[in-house]
Coordinates of C-alpha atoms in Angstrom, one line a residue:
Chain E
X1 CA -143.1 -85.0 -224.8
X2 CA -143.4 -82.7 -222.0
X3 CA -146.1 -82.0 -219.8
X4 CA -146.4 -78.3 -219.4
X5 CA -149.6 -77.2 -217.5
X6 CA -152.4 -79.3 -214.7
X7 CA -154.5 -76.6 -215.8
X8 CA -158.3 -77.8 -215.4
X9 CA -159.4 -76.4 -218.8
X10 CA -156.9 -79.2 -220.0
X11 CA -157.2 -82.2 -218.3
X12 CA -156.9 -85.2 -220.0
X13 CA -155.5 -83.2 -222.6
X14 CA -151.6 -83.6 -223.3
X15 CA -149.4 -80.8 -224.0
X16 CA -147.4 -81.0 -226.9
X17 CA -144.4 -79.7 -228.9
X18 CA -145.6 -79.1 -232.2
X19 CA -143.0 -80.7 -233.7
X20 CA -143.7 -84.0 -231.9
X21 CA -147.2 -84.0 -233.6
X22 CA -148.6 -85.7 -237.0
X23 CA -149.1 -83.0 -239.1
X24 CA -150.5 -85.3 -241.6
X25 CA -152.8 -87.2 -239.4
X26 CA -155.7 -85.0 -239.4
X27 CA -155.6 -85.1 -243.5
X28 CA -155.3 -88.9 -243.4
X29 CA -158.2 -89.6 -241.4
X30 CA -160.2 -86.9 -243.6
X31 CA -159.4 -88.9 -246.2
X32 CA -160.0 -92.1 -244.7
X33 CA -163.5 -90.9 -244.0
X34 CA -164.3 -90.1 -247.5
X35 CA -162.8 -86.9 -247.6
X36 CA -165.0 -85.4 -244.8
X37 CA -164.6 -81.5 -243.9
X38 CA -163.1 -82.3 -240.7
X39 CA -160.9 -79.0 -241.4
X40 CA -164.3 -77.0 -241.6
X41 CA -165.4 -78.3 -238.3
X42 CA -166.1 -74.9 -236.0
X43 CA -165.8 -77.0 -232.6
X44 CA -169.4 -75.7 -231.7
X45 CA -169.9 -78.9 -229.7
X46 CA -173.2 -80.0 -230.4
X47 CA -172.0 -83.5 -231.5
X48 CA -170.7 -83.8 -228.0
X49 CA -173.7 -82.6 -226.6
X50 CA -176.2 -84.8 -228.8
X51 CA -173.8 -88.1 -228.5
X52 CA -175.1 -90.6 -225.2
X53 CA -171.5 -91.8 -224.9
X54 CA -169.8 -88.5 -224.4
X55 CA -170.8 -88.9 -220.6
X56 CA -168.3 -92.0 -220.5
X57 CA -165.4 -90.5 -222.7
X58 CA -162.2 -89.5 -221.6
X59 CA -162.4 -87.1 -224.6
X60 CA -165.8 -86.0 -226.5
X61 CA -166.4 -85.9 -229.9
X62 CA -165.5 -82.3 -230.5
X63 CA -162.0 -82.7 -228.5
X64 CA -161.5 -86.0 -230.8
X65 CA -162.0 -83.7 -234.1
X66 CA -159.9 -80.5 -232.6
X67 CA -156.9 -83.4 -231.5
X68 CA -157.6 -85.3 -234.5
X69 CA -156.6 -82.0 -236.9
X70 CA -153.5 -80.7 -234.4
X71 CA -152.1 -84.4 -235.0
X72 CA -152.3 -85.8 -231.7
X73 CA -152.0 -89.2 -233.2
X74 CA -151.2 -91.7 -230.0
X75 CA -153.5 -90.0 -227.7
X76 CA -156.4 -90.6 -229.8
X77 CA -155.5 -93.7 -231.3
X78 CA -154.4 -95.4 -227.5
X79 CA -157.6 -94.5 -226.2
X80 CA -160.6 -96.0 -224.7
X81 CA -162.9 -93.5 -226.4
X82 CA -163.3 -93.9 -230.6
X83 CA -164.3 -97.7 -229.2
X84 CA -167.2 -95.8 -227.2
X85 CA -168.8 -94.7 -229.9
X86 CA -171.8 -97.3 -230.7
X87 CA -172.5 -95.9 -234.1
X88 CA -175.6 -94.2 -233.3
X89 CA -175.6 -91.5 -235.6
X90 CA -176.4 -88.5 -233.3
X91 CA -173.6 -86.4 -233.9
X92 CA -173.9 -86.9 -237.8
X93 CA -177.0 -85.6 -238.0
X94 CA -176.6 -82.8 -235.5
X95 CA -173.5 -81.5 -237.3
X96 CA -174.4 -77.8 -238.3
X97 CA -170.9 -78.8 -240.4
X98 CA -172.3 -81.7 -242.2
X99 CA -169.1 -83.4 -241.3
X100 CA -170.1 -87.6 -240.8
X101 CA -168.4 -88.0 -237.4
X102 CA -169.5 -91.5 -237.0
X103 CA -167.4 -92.1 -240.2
X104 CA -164.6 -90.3 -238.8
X105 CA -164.9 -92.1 -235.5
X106 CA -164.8 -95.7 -237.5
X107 CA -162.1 -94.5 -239.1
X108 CA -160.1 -93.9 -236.3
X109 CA -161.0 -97.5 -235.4
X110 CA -159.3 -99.0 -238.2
X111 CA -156.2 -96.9 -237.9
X112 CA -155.7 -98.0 -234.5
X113 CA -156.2 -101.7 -235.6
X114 CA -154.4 -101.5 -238.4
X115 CA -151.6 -100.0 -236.7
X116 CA -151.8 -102.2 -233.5
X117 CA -152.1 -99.5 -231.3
X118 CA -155.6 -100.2 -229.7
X119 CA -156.4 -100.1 -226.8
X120 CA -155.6 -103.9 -225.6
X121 CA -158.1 -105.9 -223.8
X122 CA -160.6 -103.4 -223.8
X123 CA -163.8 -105.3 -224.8
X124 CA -165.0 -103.6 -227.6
X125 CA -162.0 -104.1 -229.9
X126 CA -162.0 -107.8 -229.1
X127 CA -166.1 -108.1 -229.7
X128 CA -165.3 -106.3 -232.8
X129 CA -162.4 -108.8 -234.2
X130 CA -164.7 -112.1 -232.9
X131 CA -167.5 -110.4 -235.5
X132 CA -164.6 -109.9 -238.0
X133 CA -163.6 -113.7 -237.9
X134 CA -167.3 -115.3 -237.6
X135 CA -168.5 -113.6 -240.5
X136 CA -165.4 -114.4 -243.0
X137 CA -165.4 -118.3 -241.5
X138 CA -169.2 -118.4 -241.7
X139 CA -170.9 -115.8 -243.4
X140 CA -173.5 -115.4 -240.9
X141 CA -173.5 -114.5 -237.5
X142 CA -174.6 -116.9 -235.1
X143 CA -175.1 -115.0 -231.6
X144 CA -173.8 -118.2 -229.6
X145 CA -170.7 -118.4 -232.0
X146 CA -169.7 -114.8 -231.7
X147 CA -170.4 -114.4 -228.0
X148 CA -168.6 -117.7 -227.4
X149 CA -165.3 -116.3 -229.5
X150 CA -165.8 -113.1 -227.9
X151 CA -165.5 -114.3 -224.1
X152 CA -162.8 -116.8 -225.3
X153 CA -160.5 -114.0 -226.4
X154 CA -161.6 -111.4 -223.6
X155 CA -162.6 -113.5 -220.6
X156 CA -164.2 -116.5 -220.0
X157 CA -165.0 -115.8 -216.7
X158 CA -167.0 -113.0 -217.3
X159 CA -169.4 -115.5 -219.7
X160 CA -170.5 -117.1 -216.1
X161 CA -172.3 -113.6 -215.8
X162 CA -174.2 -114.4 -218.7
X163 CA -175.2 -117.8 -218.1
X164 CA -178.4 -117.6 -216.5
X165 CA -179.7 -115.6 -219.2
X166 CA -177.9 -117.7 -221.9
X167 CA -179.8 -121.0 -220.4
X168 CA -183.4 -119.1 -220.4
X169 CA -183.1 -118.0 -223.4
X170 CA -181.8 -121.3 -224.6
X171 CA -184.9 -122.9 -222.8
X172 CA -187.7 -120.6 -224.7
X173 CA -185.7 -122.4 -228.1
X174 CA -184.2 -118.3 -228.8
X175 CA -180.5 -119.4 -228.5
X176 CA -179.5 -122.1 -231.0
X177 CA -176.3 -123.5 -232.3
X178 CA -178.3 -124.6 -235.2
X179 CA -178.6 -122.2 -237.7
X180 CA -179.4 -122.9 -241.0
X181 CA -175.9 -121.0 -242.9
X182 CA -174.9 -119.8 -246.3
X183 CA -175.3 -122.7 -249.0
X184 CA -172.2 -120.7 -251.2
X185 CA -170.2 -120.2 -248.0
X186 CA -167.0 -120.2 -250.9
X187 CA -168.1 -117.6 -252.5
X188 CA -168.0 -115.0 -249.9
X189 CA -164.7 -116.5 -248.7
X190 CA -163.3 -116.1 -252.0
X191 CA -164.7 -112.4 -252.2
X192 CA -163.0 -111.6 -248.7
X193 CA -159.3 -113.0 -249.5
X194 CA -159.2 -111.4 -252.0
X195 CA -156.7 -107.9 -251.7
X196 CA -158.7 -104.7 -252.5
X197 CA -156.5 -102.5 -255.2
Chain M
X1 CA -197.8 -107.3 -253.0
X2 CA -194.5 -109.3 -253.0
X3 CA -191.2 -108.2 -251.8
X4 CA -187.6 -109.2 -252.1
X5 CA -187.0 -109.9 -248.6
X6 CA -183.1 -109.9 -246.7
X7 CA -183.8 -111.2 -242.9
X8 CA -180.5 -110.8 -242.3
X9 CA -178.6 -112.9 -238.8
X10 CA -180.4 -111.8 -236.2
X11 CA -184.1 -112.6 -237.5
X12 CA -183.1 -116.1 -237.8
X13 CA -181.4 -116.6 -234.2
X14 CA -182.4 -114.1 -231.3
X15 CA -184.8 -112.0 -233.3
X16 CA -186.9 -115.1 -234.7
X17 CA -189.7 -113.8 -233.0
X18 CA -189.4 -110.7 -235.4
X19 CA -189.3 -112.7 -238.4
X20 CA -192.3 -115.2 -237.3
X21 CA -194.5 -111.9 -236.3
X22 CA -193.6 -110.2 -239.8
X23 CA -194.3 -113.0 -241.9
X24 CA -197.5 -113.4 -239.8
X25 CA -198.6 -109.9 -240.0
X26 CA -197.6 -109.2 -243.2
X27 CA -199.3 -112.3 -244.5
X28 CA -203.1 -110.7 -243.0
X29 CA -202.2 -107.5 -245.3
X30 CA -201.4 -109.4 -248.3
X31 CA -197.8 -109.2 -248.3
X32 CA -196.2 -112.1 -249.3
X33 CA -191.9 -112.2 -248.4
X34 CA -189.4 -113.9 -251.1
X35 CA -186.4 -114.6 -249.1
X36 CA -183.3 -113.8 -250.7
X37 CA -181.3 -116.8 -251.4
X38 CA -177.7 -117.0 -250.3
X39 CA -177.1 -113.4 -248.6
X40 CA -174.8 -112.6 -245.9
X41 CA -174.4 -111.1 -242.9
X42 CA -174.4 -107.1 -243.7
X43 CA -171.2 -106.5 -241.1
X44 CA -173.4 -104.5 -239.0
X45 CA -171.2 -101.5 -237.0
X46 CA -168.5 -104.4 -236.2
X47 CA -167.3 -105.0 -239.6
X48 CA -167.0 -101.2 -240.5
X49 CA -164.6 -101.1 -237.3
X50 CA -162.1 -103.6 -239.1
X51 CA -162.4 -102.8 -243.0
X52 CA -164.4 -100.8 -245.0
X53 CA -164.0 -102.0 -248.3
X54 CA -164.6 -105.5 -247.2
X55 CA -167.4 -104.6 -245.2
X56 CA -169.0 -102.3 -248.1
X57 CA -168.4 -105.4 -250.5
X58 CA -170.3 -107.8 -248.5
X59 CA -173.0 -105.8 -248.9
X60 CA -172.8 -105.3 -252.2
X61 CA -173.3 -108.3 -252.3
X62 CA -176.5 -108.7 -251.2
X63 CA -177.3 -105.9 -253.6
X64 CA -176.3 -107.9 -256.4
X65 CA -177.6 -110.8 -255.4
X66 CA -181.1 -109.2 -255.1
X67 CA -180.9 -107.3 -259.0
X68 CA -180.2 -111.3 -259.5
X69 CA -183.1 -112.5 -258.2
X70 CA -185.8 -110.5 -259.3
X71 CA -184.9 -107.3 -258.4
X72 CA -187.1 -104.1 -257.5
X73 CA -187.9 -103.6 -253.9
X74 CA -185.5 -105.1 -251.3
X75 CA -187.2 -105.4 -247.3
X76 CA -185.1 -105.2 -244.5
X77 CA -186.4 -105.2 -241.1
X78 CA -183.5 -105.1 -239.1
X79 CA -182.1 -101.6 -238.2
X80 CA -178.3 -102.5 -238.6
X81 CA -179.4 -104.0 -242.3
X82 CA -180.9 -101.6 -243.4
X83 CA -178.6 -98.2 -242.5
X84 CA -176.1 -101.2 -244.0
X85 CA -177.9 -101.5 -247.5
X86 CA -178.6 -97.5 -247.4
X87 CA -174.9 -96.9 -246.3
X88 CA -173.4 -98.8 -249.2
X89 CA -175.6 -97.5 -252.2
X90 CA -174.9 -94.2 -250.7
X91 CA -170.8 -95.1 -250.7
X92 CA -171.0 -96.5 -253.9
X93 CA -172.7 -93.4 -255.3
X94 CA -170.2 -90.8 -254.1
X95 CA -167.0 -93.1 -254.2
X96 CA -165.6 -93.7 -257.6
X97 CA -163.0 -95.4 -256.4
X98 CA -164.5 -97.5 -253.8
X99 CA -166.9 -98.9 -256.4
X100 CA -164.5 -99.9 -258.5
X101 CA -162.9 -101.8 -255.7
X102 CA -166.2 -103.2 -255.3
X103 CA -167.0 -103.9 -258.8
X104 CA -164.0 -105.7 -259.2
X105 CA -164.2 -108.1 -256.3
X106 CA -168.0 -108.4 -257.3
X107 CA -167.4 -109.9 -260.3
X108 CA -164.9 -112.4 -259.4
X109 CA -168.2 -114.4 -258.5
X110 CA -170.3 -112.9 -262.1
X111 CA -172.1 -110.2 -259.7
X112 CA -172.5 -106.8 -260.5
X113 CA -173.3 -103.9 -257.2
X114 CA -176.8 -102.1 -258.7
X115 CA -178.5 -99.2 -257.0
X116 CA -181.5 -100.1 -258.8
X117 CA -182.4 -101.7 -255.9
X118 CA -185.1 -100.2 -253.8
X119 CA -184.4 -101.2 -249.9
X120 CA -187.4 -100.4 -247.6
X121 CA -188.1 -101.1 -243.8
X122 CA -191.3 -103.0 -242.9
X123 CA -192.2 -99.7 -241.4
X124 CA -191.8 -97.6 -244.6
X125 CA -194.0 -100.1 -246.2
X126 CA -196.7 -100.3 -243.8
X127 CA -197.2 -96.7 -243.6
X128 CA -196.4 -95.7 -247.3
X129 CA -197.3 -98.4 -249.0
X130 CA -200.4 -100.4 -247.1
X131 CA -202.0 -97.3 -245.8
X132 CA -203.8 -97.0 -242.0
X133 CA -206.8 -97.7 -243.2
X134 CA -205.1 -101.2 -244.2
X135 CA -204.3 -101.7 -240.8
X136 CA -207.3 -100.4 -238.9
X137 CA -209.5 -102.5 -241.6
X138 CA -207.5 -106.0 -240.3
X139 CA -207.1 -105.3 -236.3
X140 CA -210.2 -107.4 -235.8
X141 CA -209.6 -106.9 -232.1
X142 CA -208.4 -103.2 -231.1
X143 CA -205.7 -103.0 -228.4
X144 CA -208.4 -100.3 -226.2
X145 CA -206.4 -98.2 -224.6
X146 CA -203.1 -99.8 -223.6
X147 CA -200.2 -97.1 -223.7
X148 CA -197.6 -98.0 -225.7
X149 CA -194.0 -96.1 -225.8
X150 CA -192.5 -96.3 -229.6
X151 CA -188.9 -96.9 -229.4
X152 CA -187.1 -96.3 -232.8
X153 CA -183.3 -96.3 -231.2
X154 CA -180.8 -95.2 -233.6
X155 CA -180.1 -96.8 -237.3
X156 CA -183.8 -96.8 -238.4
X157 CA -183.6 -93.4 -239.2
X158 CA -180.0 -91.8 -238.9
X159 CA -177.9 -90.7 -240.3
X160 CA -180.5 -91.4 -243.7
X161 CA -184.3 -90.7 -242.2
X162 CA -185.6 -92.0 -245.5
X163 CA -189.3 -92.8 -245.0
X164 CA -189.8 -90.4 -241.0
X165 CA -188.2 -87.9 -239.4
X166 CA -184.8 -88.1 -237.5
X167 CA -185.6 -86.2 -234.6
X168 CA -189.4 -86.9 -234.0
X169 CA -190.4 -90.2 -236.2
X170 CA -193.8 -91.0 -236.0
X171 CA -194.3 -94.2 -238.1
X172 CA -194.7 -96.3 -235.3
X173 CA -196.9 -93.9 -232.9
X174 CA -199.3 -93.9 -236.3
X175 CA -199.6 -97.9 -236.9
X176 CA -200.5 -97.9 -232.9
X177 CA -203.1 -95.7 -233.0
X178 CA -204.8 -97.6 -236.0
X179 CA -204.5 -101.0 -234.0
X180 CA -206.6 -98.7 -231.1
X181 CA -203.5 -97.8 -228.8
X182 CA -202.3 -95.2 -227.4
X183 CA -198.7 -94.0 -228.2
X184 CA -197.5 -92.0 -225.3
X185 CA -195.2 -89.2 -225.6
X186 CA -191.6 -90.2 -225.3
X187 CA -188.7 -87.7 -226.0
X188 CA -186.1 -90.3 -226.0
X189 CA -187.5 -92.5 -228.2
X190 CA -184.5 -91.9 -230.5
X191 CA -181.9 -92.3 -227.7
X192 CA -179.4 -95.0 -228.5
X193 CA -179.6 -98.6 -226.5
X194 CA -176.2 -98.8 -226.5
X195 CA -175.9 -101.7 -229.3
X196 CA -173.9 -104.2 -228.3
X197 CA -171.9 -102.6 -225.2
X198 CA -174.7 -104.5 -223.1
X199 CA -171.9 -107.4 -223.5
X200 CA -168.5 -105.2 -223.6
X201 CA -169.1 -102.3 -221.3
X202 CA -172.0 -103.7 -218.8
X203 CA -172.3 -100.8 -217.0
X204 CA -172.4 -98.5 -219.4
X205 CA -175.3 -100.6 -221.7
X206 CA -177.2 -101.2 -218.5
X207 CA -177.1 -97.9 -217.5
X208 CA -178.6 -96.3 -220.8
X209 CA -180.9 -98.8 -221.0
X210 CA -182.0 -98.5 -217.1
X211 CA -182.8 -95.0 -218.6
X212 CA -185.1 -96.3 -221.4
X213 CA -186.7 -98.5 -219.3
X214 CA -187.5 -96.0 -216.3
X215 CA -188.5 -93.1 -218.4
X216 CA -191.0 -95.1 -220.3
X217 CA -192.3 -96.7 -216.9
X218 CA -192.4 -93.3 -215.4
X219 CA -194.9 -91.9 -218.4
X220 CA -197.2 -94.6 -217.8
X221 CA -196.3 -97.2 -220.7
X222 CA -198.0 -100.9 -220.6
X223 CA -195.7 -102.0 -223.3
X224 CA -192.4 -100.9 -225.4
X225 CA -192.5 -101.7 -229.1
X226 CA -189.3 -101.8 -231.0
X227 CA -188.3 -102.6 -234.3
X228 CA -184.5 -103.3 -234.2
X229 CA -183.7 -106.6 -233.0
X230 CA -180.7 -105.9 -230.8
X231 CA -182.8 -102.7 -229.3
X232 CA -185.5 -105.3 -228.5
X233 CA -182.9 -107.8 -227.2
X234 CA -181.4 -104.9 -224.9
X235 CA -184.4 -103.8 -223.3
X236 CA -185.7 -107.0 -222.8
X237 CA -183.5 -109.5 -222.0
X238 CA -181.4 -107.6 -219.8
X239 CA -184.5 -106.2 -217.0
X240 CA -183.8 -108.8 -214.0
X241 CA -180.0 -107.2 -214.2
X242 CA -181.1 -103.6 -214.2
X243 CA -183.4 -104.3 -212.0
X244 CA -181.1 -105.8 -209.4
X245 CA -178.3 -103.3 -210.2
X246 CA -180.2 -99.9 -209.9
X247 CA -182.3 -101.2 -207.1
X248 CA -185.5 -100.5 -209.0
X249 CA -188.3 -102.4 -210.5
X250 CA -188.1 -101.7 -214.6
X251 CA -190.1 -105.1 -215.6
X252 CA -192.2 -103.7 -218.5
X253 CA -193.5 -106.0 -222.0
X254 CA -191.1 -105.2 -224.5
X255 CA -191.6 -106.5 -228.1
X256 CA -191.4 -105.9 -231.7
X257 CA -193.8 -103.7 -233.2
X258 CA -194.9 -106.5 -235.8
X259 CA -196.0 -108.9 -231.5
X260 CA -198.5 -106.0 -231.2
X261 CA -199.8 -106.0 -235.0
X262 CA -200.5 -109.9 -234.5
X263 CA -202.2 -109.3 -231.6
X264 CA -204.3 -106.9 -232.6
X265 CA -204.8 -108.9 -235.6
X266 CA -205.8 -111.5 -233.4
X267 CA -202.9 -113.9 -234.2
X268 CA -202.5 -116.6 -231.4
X269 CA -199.8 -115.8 -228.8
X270 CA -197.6 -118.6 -229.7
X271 CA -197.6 -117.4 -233.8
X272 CA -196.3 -114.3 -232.7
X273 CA -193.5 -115.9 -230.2
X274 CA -195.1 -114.0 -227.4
X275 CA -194.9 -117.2 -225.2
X276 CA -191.2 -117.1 -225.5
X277 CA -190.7 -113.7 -223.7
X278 CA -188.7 -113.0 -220.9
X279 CA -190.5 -109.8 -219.9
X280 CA -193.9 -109.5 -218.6
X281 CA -196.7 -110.8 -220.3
X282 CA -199.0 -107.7 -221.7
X283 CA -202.5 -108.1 -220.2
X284 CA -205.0 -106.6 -222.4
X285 CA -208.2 -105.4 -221.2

């Protein structure tokens, strides 16, 4: 890869020899988002102008969709930003497109998991494997389970920052390590070992 | 009225208070709540992040287990839960392929996905189905006056808006007016809380919520309702930090939509969980 231009316009945004890109990436992820019209997408920009995240991104949501098509594969995948996203729907439903860019975006997750090419230790990755594990060992989520997990596998330093609140709430009886779980716990571990066709 | 009813994880560990309020509430209109037996956590946005078709089955699941038990109308009052339910019928509608994933794994345990199912948020049945005059009829003591700022966040009503509208919903904003409020006017209302990134990234979540919390202080609110239990967890739980980070006072009542029901219903402050706050009590005149 070679780095051609500082230009402004393109910060943050790596140049690249076409021939070094994924040409099928941008079809992949399409597909992986139930054959959404990323390819119609006509980079207007008002997902990344309704999304409360793209403030925090290294790239927006629009940039993510033009990179996503030209096959920048790595960059997007290595990135902080797909793990920004929280889901909130904005950009979905501001799409003059109709393309479902929070399906796109949690599709991106799963490529980068899948692929181990994540971002590593980078909380919300880590938050999001702790929920992964909790609900296949238990079938519920119990917040003191999963934020336990969580800060075991990030940092369990930074629980100290949470204590405080952890004890009031534990105090008012609103944080319990009692919860009352799934009777047919099996069941749902049987469903979720088992390989989808 | 009866209803099918899927608490889901959080209404039966941080957002107790929402389930103890609803059953309350809904109990002084007539509604009674069967709980669905056996569901399982709906994979919220974490799941999704991981794998789809596991996280669409587990869903599915709770489908099928509620055409087992009696089907008809399914109520889910957490925000997560319900886009979850909607999200899956809506997959499994459009997705030949993923259903028969789904189907298949389904029936290893004699369950079969329906869409027969009808899901519905507490809100969608208070307004459609109870009526305001409902309401007004059983708020024994009016709230007189207090201003309240609606909070609806994000999954309620995107991407599906199914019972109010995406950019301007309104259900809340009516159901305080017929308990004798005052809904303020609140542009962000439908701004995200940041979900869970209160606990990942802590500045970003205590930023956006520093922003939810200031503008509603600024337009004169007494009290935020919510009706997502991790919006509700966010704004509240989290105030002493903003607070102290952003060098500015944001202590305002925040609680579920079905706290300020009870109390104008004139449930007892303990019923309702409102003892168990850690935001400001709400005085009422």
């Amino acid at each position: 890869m070679e780095r051609l231009t500082n230009d402004y316009l393109l910060r943050g945004m790596e140049i690249k020899l076409e021939e070094n890109l994924d040409q099928n990436f941008g079809k992949k992820i399409s597909e992986m988002a139930h054959g959404e019209k990323l390819f119609g997408c006509i980079q207007c920009g008002n997902c990344s102008a309704a999304c409360p995240m793209s403030i925090y991104m290294d790239y927006t949501p629009r940039k993510i969709i033009a990179m996503v098509r030209a096959g920048f594969r790595h960059e997007v995948l290595s990135n902080r930003t797909v793990w920004l996203c929280a889901s909130c729907y904005q950009c979905t439903v501001e799409c003059p497109k109709g393309i479902k860019i929070t399906d796109v975006m949690y599709a991106l997750k799963r490529e980068a998991i899948e692929n181990k090419i994540h971002l590593k230790n980078f909380p919300v990755p880590i938050l999001a494997k702790a929920f992964f594990t909790e609900v296949r060992q238990r079938g519920r989520i119990s917040e003191a389970y999963l934020l336990i997990r969580y800060y075991l596998n990030y940092n369990i330093f930074k629980m100290l920052g949470y204590s405080s609140l952890g004890l009031k709430l534990f105090l008012k009886g609103r944080l319990s390590l009692f919860e009352k779980g799934m009777k047919n716990k099996k069941n749902l571990q049987s469903l979720l070992q088992q390989k989808p066709n | 009225m009866k209803y099918l009813y899927y608490p889901g994880c959080s209404l039966k560990s941080s957002g107790k208070l929402y389930e103890d309020s609803l059953i309350a509430v809904f109990k002084t209109l007539g509604i009674e709540l069967q709980e669905l037996e056996d569901w399982n956590c709906c994979g919220a946005t974490n799941y999704m992040s991981i794998n789809e078709h596991h996280a669409i089955s587990i869903t599915a699941r709770n489908l099928a287990l509620a055409e087992k038990q009696g089907g008809g109308e399914l109520i889910a009052p957490c925000a997560a839960c319900y886009m979850g339910l909607l999200k899956t019928q809506n997959y499994l509608e459009n997705d030949a392929k993923l259903k028969e994933e789904v189907v298949n794994l389904l029936s290893k345990e004699g369950l079969t996905p329906e869409k027969n199912i009808k899901v519905r948020h507490p809100l969608d049945v208070l307004v459609n189905d109870v009526g305001m005059d409902a309401i007004r009829k059983a708020a024994t003591k009016p709230l007189g006056n207090i201003k309240v700022a609606c909070y609806y966040g994000c999954q309620l009503i995107r991407p599906f808006a199914v019972f109010d509208n995406a950019h301007d919903p309104q259900s809340m904003d009516k159901i305080s007016r017929a308990l004798g409020a005052e809904p303020i006017e609140w542009p962000i209302k439908t701004r995200c809380c940041s979900g869970s990134m209160t606990s990942t990234l802590t500045h970003i979540g205590l930023s956006m919520n520093f922003e939810l919390l200031k503008e509603a202080k600024l337009r004169g609110a007494d009290v935020i309702v919510t009706a997502c239990p991790l919006c509700q967890f966010n704004l509240e739980c989290f105030q002493g930090k903003i607070s102290r980070k952003f060098h500015e006072d944001v202590k305002i009542p925040v609680m579920y939509f079905t706290q300020l029901m009870g109390l104008a219903f004139g449930h007892s402050k303990k019923v309702l969980g409102l003892n168990k706050m850690l935001s400001p009590d709400l005085t009422l005149a």
